[in-house]
Short mmCIF file of C-alpha atoms in Angstrom, two decimals:
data_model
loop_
_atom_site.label_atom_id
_atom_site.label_comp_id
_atom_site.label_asym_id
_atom_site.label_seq_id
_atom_site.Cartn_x
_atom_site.Cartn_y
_atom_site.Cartn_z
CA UNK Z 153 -37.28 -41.21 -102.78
CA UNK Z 154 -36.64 -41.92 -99.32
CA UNK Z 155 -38.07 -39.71 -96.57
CA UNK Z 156 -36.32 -38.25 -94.09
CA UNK Z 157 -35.82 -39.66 -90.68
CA UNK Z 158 -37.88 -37.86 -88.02
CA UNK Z 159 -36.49 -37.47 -84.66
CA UNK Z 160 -38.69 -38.35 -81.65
CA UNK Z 161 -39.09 -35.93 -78.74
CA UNK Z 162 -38.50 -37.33 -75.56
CA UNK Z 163 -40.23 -35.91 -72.71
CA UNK Z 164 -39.37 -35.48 -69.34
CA UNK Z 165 -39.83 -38.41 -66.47
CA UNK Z 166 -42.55 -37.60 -64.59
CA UNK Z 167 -42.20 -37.13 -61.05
CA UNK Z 168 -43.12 -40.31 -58.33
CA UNK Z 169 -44.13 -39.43 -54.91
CA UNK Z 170 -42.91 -41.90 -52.35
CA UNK Z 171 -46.44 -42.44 -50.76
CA UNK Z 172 -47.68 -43.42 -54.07
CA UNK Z 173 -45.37 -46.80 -53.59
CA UNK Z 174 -46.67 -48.06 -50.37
CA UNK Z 175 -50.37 -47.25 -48.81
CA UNK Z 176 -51.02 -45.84 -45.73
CA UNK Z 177 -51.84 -48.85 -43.93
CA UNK Z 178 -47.80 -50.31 -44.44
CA UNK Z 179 -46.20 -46.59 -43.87
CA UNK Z 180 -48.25 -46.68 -40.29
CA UNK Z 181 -46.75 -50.26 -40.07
CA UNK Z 182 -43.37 -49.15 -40.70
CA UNK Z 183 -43.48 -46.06 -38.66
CA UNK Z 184 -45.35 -47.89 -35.43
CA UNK Z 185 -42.95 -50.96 -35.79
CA UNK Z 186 -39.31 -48.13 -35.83
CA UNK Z 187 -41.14 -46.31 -32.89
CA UNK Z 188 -41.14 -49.17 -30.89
CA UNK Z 189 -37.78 -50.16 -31.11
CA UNK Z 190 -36.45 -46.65 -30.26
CA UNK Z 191 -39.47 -46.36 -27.52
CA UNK Z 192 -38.41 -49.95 -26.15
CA UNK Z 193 -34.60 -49.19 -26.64
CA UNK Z 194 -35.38 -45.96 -24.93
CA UNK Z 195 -36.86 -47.69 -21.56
CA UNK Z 196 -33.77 -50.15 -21.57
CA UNK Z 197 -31.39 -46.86 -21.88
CA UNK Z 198 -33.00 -44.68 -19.62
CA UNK Z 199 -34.79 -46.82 -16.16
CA UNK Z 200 -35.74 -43.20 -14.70
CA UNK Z 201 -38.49 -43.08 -17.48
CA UNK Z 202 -41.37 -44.93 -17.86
CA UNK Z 203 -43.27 -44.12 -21.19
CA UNK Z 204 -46.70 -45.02 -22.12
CA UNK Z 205 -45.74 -46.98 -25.82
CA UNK Z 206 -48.24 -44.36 -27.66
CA UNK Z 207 -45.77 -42.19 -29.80
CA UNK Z 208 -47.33 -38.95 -29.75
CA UNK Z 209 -47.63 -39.14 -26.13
CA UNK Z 210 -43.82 -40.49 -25.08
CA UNK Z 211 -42.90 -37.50 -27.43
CA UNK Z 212 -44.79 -35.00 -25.63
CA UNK Z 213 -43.69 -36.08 -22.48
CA UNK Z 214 -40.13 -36.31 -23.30
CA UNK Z 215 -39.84 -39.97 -23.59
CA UNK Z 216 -42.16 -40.66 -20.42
CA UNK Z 217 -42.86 -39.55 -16.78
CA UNK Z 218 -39.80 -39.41 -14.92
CA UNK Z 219 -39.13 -41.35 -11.76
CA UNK Z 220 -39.34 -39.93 -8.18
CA UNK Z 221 -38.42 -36.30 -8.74
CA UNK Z 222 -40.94 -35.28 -11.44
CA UNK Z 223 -43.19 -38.71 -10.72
CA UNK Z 224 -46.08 -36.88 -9.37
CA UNK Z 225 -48.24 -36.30 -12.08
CA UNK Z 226 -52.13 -35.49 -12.61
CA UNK Z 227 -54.12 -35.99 -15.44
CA UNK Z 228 -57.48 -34.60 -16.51
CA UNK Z 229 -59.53 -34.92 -19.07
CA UNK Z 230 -63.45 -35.08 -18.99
CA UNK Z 231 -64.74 -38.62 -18.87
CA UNK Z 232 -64.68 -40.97 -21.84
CA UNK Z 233 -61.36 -39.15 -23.05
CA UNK Z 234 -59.28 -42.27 -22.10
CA UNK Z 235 -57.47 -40.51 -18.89
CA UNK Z 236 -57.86 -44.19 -17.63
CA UNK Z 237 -56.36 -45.72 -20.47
CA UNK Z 238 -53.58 -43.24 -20.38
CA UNK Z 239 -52.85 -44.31 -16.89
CA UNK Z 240 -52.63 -48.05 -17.39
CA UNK Z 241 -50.35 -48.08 -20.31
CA UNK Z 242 -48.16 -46.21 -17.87
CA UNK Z 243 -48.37 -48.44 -15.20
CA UNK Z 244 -47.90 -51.27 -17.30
CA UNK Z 245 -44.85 -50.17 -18.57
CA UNK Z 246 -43.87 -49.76 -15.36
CA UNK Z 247 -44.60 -53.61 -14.95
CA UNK Z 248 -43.11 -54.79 -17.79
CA UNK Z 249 -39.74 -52.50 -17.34
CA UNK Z 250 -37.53 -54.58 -14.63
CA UNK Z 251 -36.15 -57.28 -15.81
CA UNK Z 252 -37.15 -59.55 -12.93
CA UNK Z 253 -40.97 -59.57 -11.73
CA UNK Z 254 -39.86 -57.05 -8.78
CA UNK Z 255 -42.13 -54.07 -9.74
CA UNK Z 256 -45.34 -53.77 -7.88
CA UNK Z 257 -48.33 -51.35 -8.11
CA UNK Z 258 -51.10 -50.06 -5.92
CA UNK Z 259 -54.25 -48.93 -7.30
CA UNK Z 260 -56.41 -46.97 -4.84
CA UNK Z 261 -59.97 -47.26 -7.01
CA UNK Z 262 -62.56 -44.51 -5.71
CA UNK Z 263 -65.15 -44.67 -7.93
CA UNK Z 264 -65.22 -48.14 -8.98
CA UNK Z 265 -64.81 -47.96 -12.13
CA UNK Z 266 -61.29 -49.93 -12.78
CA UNK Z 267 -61.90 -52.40 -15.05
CA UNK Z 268 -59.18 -55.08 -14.40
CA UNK Z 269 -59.97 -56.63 -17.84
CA UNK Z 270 -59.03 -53.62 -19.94
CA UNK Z 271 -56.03 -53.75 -17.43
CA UNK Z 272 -55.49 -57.56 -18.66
CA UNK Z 273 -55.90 -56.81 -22.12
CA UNK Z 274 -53.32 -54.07 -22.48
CA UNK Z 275 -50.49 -56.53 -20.77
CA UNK Z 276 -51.27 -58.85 -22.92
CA UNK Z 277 -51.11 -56.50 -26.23
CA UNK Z 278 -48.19 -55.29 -25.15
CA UNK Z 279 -46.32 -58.78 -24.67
CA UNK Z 280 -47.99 -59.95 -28.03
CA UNK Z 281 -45.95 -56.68 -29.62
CA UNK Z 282 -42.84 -57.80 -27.93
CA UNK Z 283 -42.94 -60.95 -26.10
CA UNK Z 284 -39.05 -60.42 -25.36
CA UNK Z 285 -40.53 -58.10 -22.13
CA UNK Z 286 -41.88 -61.11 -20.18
CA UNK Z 287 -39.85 -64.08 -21.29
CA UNK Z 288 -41.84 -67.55 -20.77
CA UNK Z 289 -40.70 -70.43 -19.12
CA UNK Z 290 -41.07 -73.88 -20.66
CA UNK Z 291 -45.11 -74.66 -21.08
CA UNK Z 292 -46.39 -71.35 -20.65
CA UNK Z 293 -48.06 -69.13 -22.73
CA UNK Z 294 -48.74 -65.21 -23.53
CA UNK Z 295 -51.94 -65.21 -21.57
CA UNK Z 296 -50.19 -67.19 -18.68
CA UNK Z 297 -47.58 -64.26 -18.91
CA UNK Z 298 -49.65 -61.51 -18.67
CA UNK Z 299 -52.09 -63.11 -15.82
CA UNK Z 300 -48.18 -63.21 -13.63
CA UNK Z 301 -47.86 -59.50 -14.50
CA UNK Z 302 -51.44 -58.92 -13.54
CA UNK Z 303 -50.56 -60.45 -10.58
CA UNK Z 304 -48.33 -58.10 -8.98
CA UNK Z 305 -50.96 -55.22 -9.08
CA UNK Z 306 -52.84 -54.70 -5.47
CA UNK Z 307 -56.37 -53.00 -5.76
CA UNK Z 308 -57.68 -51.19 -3.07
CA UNK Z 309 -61.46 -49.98 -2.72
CA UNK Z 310 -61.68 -47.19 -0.67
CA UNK Z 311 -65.22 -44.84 -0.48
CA UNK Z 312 -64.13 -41.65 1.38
CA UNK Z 313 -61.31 -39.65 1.83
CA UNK Z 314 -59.81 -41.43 5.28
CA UNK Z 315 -59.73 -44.39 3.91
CA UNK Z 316 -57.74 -42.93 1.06
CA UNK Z 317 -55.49 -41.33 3.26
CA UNK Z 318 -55.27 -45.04 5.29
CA UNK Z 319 -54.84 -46.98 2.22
CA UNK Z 320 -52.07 -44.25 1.21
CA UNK Z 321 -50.30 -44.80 4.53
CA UNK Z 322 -50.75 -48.53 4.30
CA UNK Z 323 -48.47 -48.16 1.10
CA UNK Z 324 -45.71 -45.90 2.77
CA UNK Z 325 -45.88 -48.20 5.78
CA UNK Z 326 -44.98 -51.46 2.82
CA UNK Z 327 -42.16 -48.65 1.42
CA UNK Z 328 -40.53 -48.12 4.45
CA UNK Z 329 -40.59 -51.67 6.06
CA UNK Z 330 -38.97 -52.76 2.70
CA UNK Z 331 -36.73 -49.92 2.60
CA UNK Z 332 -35.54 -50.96 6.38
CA UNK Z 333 -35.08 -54.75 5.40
CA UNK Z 334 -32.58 -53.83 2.48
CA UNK Z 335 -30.53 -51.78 4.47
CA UNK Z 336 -27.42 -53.05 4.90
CA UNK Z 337 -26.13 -54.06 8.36
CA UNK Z 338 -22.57 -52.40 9.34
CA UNK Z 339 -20.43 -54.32 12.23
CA UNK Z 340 -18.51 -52.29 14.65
CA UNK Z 341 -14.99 -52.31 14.12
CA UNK Z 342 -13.38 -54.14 16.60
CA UNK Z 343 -11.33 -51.89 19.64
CA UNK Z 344 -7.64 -53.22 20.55
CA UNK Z 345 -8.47 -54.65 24.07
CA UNK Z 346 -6.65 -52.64 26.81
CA UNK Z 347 -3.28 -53.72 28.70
CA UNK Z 348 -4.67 -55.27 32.33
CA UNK Z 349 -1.46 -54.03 34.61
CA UNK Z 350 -0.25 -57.61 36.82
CA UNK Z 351 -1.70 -58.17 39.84
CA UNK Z 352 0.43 -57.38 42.62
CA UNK Z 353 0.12 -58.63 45.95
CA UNK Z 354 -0.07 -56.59 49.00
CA UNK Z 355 1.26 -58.31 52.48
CA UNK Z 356 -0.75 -56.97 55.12
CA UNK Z 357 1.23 -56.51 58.29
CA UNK Z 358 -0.89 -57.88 61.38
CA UNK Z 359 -2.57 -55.06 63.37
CA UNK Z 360 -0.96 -53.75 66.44
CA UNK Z 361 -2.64 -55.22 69.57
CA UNK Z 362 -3.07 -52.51 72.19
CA UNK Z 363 -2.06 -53.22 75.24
CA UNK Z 364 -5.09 -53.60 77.69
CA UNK Z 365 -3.74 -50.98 80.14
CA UNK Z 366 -4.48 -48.52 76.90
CA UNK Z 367 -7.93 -47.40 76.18
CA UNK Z 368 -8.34 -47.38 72.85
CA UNK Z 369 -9.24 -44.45 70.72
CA UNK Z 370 -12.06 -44.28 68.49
CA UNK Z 371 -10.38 -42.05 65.73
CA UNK Z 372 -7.71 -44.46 65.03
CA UNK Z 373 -9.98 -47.18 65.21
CA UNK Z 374 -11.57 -45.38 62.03
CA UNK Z 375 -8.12 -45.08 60.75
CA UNK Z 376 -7.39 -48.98 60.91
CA UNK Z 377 -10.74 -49.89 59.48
CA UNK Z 378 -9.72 -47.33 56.71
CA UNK Z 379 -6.52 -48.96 55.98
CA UNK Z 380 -7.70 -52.81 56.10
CA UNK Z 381 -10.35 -51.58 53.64
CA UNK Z 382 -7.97 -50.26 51.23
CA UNK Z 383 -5.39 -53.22 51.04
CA UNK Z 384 -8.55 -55.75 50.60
CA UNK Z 385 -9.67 -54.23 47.61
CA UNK Z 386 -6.49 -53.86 45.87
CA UNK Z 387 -5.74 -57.54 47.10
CA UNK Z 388 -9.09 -58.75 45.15
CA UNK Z 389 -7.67 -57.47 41.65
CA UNK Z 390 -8.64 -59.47 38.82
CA UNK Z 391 -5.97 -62.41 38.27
CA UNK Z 392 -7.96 -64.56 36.00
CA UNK Z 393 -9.03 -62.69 32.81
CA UNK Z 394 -12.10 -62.54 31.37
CA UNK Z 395 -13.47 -63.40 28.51
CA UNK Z 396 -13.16 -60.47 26.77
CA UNK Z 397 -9.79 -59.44 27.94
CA UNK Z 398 -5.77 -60.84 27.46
CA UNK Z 399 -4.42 -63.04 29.56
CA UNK Z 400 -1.77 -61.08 31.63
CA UNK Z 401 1.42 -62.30 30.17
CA UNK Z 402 -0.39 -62.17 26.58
CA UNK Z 403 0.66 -59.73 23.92
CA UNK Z 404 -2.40 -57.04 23.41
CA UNK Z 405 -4.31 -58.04 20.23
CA UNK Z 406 -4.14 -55.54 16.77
CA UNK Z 407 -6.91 -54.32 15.79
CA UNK Z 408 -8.87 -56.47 13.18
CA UNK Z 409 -9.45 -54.55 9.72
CA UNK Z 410 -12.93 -53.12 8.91
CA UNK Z 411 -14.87 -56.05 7.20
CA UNK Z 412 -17.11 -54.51 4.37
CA UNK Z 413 -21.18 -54.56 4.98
CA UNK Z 414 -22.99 -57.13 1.69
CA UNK Z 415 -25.09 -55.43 -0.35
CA UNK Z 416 -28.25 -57.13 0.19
CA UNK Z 417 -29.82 -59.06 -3.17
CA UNK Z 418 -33.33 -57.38 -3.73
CA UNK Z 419 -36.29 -59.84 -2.49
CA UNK Z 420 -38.38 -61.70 -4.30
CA UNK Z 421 -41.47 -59.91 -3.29
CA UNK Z 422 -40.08 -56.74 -4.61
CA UNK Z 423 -41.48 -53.05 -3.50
CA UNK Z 424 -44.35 -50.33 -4.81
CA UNK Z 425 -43.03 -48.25 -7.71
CA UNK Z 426 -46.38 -47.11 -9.09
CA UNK Z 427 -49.40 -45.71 -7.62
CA UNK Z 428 -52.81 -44.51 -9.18
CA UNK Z 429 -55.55 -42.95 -7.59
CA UNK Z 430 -59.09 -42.55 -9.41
CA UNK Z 431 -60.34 -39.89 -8.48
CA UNK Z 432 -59.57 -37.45 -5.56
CA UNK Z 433 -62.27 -35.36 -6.41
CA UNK Z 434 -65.04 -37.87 -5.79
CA UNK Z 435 -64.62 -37.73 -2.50
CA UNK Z 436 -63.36 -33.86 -1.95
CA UNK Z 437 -66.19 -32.41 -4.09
CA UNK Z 438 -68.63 -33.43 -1.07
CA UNK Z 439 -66.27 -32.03 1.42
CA UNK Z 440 -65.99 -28.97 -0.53
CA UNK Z 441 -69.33 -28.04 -0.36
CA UNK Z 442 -69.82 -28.39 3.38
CA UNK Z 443 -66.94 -27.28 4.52
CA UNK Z 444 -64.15 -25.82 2.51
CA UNK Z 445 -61.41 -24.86 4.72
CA UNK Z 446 -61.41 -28.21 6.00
CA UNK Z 447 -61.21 -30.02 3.06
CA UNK Z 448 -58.24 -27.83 1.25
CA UNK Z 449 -56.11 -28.69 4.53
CA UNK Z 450 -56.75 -32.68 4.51
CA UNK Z 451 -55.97 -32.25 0.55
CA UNK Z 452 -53.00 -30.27 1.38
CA UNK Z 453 -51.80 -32.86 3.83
CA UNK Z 454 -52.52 -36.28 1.56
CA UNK Z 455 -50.56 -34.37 -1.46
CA UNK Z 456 -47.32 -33.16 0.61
CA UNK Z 457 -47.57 -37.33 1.60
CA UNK Z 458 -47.75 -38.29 -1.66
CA UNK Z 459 -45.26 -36.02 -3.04
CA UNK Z 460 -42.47 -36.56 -0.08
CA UNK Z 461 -43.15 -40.62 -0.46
CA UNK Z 462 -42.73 -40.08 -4.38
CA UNK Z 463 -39.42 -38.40 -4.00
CA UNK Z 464 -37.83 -40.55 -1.30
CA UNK Z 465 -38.94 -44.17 -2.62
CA UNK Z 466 -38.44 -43.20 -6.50
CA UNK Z 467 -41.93 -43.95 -7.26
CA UNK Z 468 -44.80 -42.66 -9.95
CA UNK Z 469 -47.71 -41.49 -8.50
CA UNK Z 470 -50.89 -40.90 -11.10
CA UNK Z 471 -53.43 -38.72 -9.50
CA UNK Z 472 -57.03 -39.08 -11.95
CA UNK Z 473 -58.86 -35.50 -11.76
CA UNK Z 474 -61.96 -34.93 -13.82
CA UNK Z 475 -62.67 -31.60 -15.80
CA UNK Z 476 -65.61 -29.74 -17.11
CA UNK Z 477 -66.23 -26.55 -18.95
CA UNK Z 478 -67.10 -23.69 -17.15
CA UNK Z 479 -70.42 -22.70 -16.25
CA UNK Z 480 -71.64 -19.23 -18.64
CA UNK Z 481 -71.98 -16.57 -16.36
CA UNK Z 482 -74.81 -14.47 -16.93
CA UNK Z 483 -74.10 -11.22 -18.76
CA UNK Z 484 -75.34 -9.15 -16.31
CA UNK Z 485 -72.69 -10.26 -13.87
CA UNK Z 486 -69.37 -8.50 -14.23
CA UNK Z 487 -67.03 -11.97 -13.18
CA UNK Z 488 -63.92 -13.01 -14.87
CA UNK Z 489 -64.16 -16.07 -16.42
CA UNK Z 490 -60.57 -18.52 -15.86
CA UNK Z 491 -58.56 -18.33 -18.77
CA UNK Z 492 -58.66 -21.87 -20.38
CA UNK Z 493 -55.24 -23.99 -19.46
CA UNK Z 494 -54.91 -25.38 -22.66
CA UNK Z 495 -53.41 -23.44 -25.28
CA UNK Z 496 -56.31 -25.10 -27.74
CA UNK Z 497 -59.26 -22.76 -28.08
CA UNK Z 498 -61.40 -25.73 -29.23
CA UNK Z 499 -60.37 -27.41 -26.02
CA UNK Z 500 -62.56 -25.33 -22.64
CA UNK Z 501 -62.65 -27.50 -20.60
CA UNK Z 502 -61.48 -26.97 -16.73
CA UNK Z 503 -60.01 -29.47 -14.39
CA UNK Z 504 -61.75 -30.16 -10.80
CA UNK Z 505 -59.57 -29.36 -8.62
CA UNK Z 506 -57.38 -26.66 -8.92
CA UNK Z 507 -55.05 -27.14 -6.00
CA UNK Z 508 -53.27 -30.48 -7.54
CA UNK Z 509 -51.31 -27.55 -10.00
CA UNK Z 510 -49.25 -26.12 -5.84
CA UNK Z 511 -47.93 -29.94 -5.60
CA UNK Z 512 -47.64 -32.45 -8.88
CA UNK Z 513 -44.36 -32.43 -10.85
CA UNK Z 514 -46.39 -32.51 -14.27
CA UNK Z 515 -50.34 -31.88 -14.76
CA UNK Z 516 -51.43 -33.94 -18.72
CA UNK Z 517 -54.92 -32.36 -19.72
CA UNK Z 518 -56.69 -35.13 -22.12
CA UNK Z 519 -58.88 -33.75 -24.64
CA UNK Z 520 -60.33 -35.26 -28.03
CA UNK Z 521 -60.09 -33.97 -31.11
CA UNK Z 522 -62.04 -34.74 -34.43
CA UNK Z 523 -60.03 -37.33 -36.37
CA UNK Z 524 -60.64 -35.95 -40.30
CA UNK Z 525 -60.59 -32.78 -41.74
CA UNK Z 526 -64.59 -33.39 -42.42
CA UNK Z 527 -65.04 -34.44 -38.83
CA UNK Z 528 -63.49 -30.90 -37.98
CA UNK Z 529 -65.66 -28.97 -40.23
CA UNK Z 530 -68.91 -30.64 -38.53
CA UNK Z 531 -67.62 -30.68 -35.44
CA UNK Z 532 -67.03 -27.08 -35.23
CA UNK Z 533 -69.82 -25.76 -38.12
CA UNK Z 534 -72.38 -27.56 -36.41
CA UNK Z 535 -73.78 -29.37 -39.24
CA UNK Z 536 -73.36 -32.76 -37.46
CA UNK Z 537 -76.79 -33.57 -37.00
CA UNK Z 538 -78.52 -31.55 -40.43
CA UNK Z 539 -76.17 -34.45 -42.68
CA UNK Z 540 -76.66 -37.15 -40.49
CA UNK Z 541 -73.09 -38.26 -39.70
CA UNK Z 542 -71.48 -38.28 -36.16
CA UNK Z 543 -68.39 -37.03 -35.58
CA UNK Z 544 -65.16 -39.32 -35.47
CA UNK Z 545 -63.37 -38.11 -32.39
CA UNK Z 546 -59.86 -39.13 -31.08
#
C-alpha cells in the first residue's frame, strides 16, 4: 500500500544584515578610502578651503577653514587633546594644496613645544595616502618629497609678547614686499605731441641816432631798451626741434594705442598663506596679572593685525589658546559661574583667553571623549580605578 506523499514546509529566508558580510576593519577601509576622494576632490574644487583630511572634522567645519575672510580661527582644547595635531594637518594641507611648491608657512612657536618630526611625519602620511599631491621627479623618493614640503615651513622662536608682535610684522613686511613685486607695471599712454607754430623772423630796423644837438631822454631810452628786448626773444624761437617734438614741416604724430600691462608669472619663492601661533596666552597670562589694562590693549592691537593681514593677503591664521575648567567657587560666595561654551555637559572646560571670541572668524574647542560605551560608563560612574582599567579616550 503505498503511503502518501508528504509535503515539506518551506520556511521563510532568514534575514542577512549587510555588516555581517564584511568586518569592521574593511567597512572603515571603504568608508576612509570614499572620504578621501570626495575630501581630496573637494580641495581641487574649492581652493578657498583648506580641510584638515580627518572626516568628522572637514564635516564639522564645512569642508575646512575658509581662506582670508573667515581664516582667523582659534582653537582650544586643554593640553594633550591634540589642538597641535589639529593645527598641522591644516597647515599641511595647506602645503600640499597648490599645485606648484608656492605655498609657504610661518610658525611663530612660544612655548617650544613644536615638534618638527610629528610635523615630518604627517607630510609624509599624507603623500603615502596619495602620492599624486607631491609628484616626484626621476630618483626621488616619498621621504625626499616630504623633506621639500618640510622645507617651505619657517619657524620662529619668540619668548615674549614683542617679539611676537616683531616676528608678526616681519611676516606682513614678506606679504607686502611680495604683494608690491607682483603688481603689475602700467605705461602711460603716450600724448599726441603739440603743433610747434614756424619760426618767423623779425627784421629789426636800426635804432634812430639822435642827433648830438638833442639831449636825450631817459624815458624813451627805457622805451628802446624795452623794444630791443622784445624782438630778441621772439628772434631766439626754437628752429631746431627737440627731441621730443616734430620737426616743423612734419605732420603731428597720432596717438599710439594703450599697450596692455603682463600679468606677472608668480615667483618661485612663492608668499605666506598660513600662519600658527602656539600660544598667545603664554606670554599674556604674565602680563595679565601685573597689569591688565595694558595687556588687553597690546592683545587688541596684535589681533586687529592679524585679522586685517588675514583678510587682505587671503591667508589662514591658527591662533593655539589653552583651556581649563573653572575654579569651584566656594558656596558661601554668591558669584555666577560662566556658562560652559560647549553645548556638551561632559565637556567644562574654559578657554584662556576670552577676548580671541571680539576678533577670530571661527573659535574650534577640542575636547576628548571616551571611545566605548564601557569607557563612558567608567569614565563618568567613576569606577575607573575600583576595576582596574583606564579609560580609552579620543
Amino acid at each position: 500500500m503505498a503511503h502518501p506523499c508528504t509535503a515539506t514546509k518551506v520556511l521563510p529566508a532568514l534575514p542577512l544584515l549587510g555588516s555581517a558580510l564584511l568586518s569592521d576593519g574593511e567597512l572603515d577601509a571603504i568608508f576612509d578610502e570614499i572620504w578621501r576622494g570626495r575630501a581630496e576632490g573637494g580641495i581641487r574644487r574649492d581652493k578657498e578651503r583648506i580641510g584638515t583630511g580627518i572626516k568628522s572634522v572637514d564635516e564639522a567645519l564645512g569642508g575646512g577653514v575658509r581662506k582670508g575672510k573667515g581664516g582667523l580661527v582659534a582653537i582650544s582644547g586643554e593640553k594633550g587633546v591634540g589642538k597641535m595635531g589639529l593645527s598641522l594637518c591644516l597647515l599641511t594641507t595647506s602645503l600640499l594644496s597648490s599645485p606648484k611648491p608656492n605655498s609657504y608657512a610661518a610658525i611663530i612657536d612660544i612655548t617650544g613645544n613644536l615638534d618638527p618630526i610629528l610635523l615630518y611625519n604627517i607630510i609624509l602620511s599624507r603623500l603615502q595616502a596619495d602620492p599624486s599631491l607631491s609628484p616626484l621627479v626621476a630618483g626621488e623618493t616619498l621621504e625626499d618629497a616630504a623633506t621639500k614640503v618640510l622645507e617651505r615651513v619657517s619657524i620662529m622662536r619668540v619668548f615674549d609678547l614683542e617679539g611676537v608682535i616683531e616676528a608678526v610684522g616681519e611676516v606682513r613686511d614678506g606679504l607686502e614686499m611680495k604683494a608690491k613685486a607682483t603688481m603689475p607695471t602700467i605705461e602711460p599712454i603716450s600724448q599726441p605731441s603739440e603743433i610747434v607754430p614756424r619760426s618767423v623772423e623779425v627784421v629789426k630796423e636800426a635804432p634812430k641816432k639822435i642827433p648830438k644837438t638833442e639831449i636825450a631822454d631817459s624815458e624813451d631810452e627805457d622805451e628802446d631798451m624795452l623794444f630791443e628786448s622784445a624782438p630778441t626773444s621772439q628772434h631766439q624761437a626754437p628752429s631746431i626741434p627737440s627731441p621730443s617734438q616734430p620737426a616743423p614741416d612734419s605732420e603731428p604724430r597720432q596717438p599710439e594705442p594703450a599697450k596692455t600691462p603682463d600679468i606677472p608669472s608668480p615667483s618661485a619663492e612663492g608668499k605666506t598663506e598660513f600662519i600658527l601661533i602656539d600660544n598667545l596666552a603664554h606670554v599674556l597670562n604674565p602680563l595679565l596679572k601685573n597689569d591688565h589694562v595694558q595687556a588687553n590693549t597690546l592683545l587688541t592691537h596684535l589681533l586687529t593685525t592679524l585679522s586685517h593681514l588675514t583678510r587682505t593677503h587671503n591667508l589662514i591664521t591658527i591662533l593655539l589658546n589653552p583651556a581649563s575648567a573653572p575654579r569651584p567657587v566656594p558656596s558661601s560666595q554668591q558669584v555666577q559661574q560662566r556658562p560652559s561654551p560647549s553645548i556638551f555637559s561632559s565637556v567644562p572646560v574654559i578657554p584662556s583667553l576670552t577676548l580671541l571670541d571680539r576678533y577670530v572668524d571661527l573659535h574650534v574647542l577640542v575636547s576628548k571623549l571616551p571611545w566605548r560605551e564601557i569607557d563612558a560608563k567608567l569614565r563618568y560612574d567613576g569606577d575607573s580605578g575600583r576595576r582596574g582599567r583606564n579609560v580609552e579616550m579620543v
